[in-house]
XYZ file of N, CA and C in Angstrom:
534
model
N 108.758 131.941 111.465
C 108.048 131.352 110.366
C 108.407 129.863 110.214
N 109.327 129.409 110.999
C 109.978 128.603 110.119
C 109.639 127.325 111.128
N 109.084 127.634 112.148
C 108.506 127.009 113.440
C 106.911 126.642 112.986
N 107.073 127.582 112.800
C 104.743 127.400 111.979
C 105.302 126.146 110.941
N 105.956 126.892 109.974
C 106.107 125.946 108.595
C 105.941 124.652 109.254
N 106.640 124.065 109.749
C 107.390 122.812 110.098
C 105.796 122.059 110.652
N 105.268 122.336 111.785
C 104.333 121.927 112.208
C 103.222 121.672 111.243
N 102.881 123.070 111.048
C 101.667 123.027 110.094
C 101.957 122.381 108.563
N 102.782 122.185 108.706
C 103.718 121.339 107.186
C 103.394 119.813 107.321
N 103.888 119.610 108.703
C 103.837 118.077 109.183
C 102.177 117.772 108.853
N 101.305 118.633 109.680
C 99.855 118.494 109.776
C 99.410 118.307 108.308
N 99.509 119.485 107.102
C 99.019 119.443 105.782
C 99.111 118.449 105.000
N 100.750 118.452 105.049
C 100.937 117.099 104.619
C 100.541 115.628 105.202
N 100.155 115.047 105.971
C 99.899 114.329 106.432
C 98.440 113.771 105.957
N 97.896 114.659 106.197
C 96.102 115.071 105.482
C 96.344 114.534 104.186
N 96.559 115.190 103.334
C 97.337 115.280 101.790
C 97.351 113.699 101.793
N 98.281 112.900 102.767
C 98.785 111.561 102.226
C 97.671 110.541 102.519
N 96.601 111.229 103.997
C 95.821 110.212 104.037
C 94.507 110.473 102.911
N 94.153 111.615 102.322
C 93.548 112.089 100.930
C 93.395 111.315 100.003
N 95.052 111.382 99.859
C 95.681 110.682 98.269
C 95.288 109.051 98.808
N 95.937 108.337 99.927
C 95.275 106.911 100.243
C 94.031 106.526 100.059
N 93.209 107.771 100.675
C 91.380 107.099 100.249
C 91.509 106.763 98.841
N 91.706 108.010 98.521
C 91.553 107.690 96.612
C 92.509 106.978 96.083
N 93.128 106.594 96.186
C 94.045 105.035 95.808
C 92.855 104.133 96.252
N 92.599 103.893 97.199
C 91.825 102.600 97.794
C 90.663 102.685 97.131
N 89.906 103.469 96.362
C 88.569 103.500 95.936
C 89.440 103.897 94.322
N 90.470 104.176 93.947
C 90.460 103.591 92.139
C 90.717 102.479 92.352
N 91.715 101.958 93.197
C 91.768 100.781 93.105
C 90.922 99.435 93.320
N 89.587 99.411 94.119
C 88.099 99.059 94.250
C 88.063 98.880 92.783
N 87.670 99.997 91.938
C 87.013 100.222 90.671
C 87.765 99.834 89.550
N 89.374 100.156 89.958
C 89.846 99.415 88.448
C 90.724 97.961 88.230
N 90.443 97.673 89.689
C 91.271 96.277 90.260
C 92.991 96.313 90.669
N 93.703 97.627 90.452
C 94.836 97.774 90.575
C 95.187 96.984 91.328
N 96.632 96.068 91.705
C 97.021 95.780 93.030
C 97.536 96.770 93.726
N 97.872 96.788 94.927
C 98.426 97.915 95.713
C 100.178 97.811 95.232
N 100.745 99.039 95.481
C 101.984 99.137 94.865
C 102.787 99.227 96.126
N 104.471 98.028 96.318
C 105.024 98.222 97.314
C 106.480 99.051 96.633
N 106.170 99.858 95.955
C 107.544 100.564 95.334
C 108.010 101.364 96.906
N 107.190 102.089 97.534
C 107.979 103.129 98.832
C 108.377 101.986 99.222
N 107.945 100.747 100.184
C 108.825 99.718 100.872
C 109.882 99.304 100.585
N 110.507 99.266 99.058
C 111.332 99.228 98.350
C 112.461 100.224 98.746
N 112.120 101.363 98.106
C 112.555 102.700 98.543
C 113.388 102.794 99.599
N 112.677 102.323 100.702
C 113.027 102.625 101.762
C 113.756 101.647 102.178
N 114.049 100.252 101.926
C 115.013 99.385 102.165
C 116.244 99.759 101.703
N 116.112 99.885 100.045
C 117.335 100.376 99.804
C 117.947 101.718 100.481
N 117.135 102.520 100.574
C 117.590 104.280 101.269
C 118.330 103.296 102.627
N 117.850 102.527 103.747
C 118.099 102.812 105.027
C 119.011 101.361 104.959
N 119.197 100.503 104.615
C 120.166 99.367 103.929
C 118.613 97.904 104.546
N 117.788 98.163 104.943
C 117.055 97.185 105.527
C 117.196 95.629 104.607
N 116.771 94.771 105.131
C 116.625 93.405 103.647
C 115.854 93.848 102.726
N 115.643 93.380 101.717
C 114.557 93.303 100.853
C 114.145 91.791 101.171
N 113.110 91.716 100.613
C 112.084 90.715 100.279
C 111.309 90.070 99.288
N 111.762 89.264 98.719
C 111.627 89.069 97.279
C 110.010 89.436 96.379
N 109.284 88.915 97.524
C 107.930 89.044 97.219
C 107.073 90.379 97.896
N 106.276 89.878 98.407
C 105.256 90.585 99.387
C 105.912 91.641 100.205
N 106.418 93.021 100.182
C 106.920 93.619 101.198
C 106.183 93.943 102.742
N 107.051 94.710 103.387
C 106.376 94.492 104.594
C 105.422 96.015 104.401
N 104.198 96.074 104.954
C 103.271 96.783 105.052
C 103.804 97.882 106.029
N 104.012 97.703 107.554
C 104.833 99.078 107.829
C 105.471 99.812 107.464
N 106.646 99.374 106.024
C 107.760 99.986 106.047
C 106.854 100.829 104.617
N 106.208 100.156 104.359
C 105.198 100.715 102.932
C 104.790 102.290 103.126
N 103.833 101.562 105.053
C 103.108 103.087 105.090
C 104.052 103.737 105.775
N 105.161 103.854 106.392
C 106.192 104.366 107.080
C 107.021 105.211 105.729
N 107.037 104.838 104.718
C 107.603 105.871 103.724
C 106.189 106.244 102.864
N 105.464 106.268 102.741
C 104.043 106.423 101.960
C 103.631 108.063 103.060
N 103.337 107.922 104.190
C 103.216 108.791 105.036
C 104.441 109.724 105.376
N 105.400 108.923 105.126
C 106.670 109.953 105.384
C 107.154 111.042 105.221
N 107.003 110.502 103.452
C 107.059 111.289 102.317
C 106.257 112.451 102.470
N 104.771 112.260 102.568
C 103.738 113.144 102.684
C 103.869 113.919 103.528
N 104.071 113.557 105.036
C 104.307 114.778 105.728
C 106.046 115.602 105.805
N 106.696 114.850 105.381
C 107.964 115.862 105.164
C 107.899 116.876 103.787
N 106.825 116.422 102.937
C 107.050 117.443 101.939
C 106.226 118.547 102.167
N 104.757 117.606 103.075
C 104.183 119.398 103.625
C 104.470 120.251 103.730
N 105.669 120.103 104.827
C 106.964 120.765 105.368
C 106.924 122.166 103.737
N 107.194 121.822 103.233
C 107.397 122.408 101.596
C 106.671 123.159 101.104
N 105.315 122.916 101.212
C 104.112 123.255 100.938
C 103.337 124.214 101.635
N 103.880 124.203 103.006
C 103.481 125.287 104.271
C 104.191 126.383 103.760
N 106.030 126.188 104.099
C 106.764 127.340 103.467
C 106.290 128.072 102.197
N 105.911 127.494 101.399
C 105.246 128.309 100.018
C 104.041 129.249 100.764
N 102.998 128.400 101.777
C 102.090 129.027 101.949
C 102.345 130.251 103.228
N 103.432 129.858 103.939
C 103.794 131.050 104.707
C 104.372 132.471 104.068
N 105.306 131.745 102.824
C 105.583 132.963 101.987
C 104.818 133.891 101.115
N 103.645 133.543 101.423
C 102.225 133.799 100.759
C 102.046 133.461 99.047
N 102.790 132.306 98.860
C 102.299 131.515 97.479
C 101.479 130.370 97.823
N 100.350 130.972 97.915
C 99.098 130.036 97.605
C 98.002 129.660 96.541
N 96.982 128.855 97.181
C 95.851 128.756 96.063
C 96.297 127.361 95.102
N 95.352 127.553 94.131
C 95.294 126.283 92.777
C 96.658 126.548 92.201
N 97.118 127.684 92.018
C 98.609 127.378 91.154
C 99.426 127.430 92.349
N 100.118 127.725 93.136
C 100.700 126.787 93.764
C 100.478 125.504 94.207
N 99.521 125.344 94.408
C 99.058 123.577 94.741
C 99.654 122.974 92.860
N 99.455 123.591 92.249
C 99.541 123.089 90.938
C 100.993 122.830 90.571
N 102.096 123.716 90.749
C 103.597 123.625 90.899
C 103.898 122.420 92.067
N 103.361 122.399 93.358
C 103.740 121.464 94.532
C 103.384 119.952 93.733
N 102.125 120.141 93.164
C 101.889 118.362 92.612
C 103.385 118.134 91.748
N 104.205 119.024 90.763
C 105.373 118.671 90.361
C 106.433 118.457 91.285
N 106.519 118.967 92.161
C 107.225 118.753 92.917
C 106.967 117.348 94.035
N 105.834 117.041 93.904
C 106.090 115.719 94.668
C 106.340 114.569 93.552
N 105.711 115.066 92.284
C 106.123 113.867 91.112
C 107.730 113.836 91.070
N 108.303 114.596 90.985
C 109.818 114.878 91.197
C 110.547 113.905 92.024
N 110.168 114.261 93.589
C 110.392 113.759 94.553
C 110.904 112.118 94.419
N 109.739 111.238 94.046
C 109.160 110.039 94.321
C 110.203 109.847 92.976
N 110.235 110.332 91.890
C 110.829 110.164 90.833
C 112.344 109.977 91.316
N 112.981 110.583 91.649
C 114.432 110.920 92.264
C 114.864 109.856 93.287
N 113.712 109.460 94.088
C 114.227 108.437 95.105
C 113.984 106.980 94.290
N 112.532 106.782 93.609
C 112.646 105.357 92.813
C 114.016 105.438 92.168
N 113.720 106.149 91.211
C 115.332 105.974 90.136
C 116.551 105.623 90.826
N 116.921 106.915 91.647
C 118.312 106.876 92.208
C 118.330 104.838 92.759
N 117.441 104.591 93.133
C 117.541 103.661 94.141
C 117.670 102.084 93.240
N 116.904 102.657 92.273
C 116.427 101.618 90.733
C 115.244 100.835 90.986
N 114.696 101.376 91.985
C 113.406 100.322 92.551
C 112.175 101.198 91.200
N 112.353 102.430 90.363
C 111.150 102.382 89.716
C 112.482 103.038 88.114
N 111.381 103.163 87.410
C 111.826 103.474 85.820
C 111.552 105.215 85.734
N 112.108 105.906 84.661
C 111.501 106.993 84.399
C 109.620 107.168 83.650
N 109.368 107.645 84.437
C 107.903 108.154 83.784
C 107.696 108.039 82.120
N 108.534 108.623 81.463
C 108.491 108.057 80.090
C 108.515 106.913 79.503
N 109.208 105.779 80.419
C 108.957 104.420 80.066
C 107.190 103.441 80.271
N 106.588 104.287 81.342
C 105.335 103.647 81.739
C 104.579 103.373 80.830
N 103.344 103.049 80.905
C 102.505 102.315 80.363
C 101.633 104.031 80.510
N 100.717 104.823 79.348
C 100.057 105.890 79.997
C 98.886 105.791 81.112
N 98.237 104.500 81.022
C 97.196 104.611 81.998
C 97.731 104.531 83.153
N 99.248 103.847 83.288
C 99.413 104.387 85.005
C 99.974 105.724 85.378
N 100.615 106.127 84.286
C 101.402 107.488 84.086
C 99.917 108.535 84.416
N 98.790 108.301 84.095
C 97.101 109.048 84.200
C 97.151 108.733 85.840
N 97.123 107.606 86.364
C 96.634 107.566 87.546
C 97.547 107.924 88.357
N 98.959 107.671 88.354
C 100.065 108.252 89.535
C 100.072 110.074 89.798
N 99.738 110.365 87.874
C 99.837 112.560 88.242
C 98.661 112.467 89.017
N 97.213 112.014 88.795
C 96.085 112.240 89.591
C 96.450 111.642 90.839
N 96.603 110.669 91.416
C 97.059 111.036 93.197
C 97.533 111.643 93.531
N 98.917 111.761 92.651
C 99.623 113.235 93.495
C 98.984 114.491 93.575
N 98.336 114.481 92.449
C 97.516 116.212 92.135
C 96.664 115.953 93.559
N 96.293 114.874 93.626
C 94.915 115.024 94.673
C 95.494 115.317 96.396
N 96.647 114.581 96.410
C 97.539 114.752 97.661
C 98.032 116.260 97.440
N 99.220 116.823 96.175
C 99.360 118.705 96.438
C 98.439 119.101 96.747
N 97.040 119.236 96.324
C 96.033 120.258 96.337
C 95.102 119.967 97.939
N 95.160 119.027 98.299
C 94.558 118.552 99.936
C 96.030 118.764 100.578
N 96.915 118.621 100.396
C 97.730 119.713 100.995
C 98.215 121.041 101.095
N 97.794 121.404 99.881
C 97.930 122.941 100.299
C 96.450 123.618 100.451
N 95.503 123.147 100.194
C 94.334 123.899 101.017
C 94.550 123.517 102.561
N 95.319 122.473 103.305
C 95.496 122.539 104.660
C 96.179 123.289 104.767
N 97.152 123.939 104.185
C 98.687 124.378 104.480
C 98.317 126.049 104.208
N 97.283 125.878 103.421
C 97.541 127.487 103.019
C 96.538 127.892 103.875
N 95.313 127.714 104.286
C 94.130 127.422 105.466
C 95.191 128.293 106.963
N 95.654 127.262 107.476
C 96.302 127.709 108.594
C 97.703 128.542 108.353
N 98.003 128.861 107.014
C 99.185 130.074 107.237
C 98.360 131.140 107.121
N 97.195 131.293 106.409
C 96.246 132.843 106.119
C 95.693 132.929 107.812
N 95.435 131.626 108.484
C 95.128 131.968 109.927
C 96.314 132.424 110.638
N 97.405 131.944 110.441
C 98.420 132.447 111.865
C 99.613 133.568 111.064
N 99.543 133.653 109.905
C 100.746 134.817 109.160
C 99.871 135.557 108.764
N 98.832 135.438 108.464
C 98.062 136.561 107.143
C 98.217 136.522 105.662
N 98.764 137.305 105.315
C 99.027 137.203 103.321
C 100.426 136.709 103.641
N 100.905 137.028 104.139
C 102.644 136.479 104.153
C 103.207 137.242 103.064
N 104.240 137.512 103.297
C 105.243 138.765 103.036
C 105.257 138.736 101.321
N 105.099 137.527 100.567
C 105.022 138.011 98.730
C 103.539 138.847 98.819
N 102.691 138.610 99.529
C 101.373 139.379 98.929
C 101.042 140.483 99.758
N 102.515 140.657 100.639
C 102.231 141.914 101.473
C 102.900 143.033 100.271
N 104.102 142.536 100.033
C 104.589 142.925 98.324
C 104.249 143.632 97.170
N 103.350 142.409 97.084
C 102.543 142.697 95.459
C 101.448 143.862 96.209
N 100.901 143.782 97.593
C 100.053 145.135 97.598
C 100.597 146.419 97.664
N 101.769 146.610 97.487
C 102.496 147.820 97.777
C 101.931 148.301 96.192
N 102.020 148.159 95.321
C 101.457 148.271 93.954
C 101.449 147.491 92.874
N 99.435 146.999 92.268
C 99.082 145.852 92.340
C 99.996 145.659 90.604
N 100.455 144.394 90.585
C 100.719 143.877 89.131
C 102.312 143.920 89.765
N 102.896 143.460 88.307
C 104.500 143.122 88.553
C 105.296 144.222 87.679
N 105.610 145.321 88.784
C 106.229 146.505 88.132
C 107.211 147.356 88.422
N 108.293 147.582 87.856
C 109.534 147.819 87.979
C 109.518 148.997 88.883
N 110.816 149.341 89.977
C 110.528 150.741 90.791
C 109.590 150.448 91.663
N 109.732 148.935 92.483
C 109.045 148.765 93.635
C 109.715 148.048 94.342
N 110.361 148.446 95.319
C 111.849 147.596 96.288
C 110.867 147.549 97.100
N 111.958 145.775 97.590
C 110.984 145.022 98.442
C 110.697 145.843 99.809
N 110.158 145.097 100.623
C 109.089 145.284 101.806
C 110.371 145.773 102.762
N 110.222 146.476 104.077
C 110.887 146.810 104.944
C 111.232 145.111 105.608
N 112.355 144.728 106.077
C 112.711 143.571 106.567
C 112.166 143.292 107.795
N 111.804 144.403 108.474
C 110.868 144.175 109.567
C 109.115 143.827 109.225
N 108.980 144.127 108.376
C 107.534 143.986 107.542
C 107.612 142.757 106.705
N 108.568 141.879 106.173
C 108.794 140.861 105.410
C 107.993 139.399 105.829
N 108.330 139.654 107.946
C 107.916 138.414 108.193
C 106.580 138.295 108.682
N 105.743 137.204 109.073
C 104.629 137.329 109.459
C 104.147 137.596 111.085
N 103.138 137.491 111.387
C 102.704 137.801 112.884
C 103.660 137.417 113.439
């Protein structure tokens, strides 16, 4: 499983980040945003690179912008191999990438906590991410229902339907997928 995850993780996510980019590039068309070099940031401080007072460098932008995206796929597959899929898991994963991005700005001090923002950007940062979880896990969950099937929670829950006491889990040979 953990061989699928990884790949098809890399792939979902990846999708997901170039998703979330269109739609950055077309709110930003419409509401004049400038483009944001907070990951280039990020990633100077994470790897010790210079900073740059002004203008960061554009590789290192999309080199953690894409990074991010496909290592958290990675994340997003495993849910979908374990057979947690659909709109509410895509719906939990968008917290989890707000998390993410949250944990590395802060730690690093290159961004503020979310409660300090301004709300109209606090509106537009949950909507990319929502738009990146959910185009990643319809990739992610897409190709685990193709190569696992339900994956072992919804092989589970069919043993008898609803959440009800006096139902031990699945045989360990039955747990994993194809």
């Amino acid at each position: 499983m953990i061989k699928r995850a990884l790949w098809q993780g890399l792939v979902a996510g990846t999708a997901g980040g170039v998703v979330m980019t269109l739609g950055e590039k077309l709110e930003q068309a419409v509401t004049g945003r400038p483009d944001s070099y907070v990951p280039a940031r990020v990633l100077q401080r994470l790897s010790g690179l210079p900073e740059h007072p002004r203008k960061q460098p554009l590789p290192l932008n999309w080199a953690m912008h894409f990074g991010q995206a496909a290592l958290l796929g990675v994340l997003r597959s495993v849910m979908a191999q374990a057979g947690l899929r659909g709109p509410v898991a895509s719906a939990k994963f968008t917290v989890v990438r707000l998390t993410n991005d949250q944990i590395l700005e802060n730690a690093t001090g290159v961004g503020a906590p979310p409660s300090t923002w301004p709300r109209e950007e606090l509106v537009v940062d949950v909507l990319h991410k929502a738009v990146y979880a959910f185009t990643t896990g319809a990739v992610a969950d897409a190709l685990a229902r193709r190569s696992a099937g339900p994956g072992p929670g919804r092989r589970h829950a069919a043993l008898r339907p609803g959440r009800r006491s006096g139902v031990g889990p699945l045989p360990r040979g039955a747990a994993h997928g194809r």
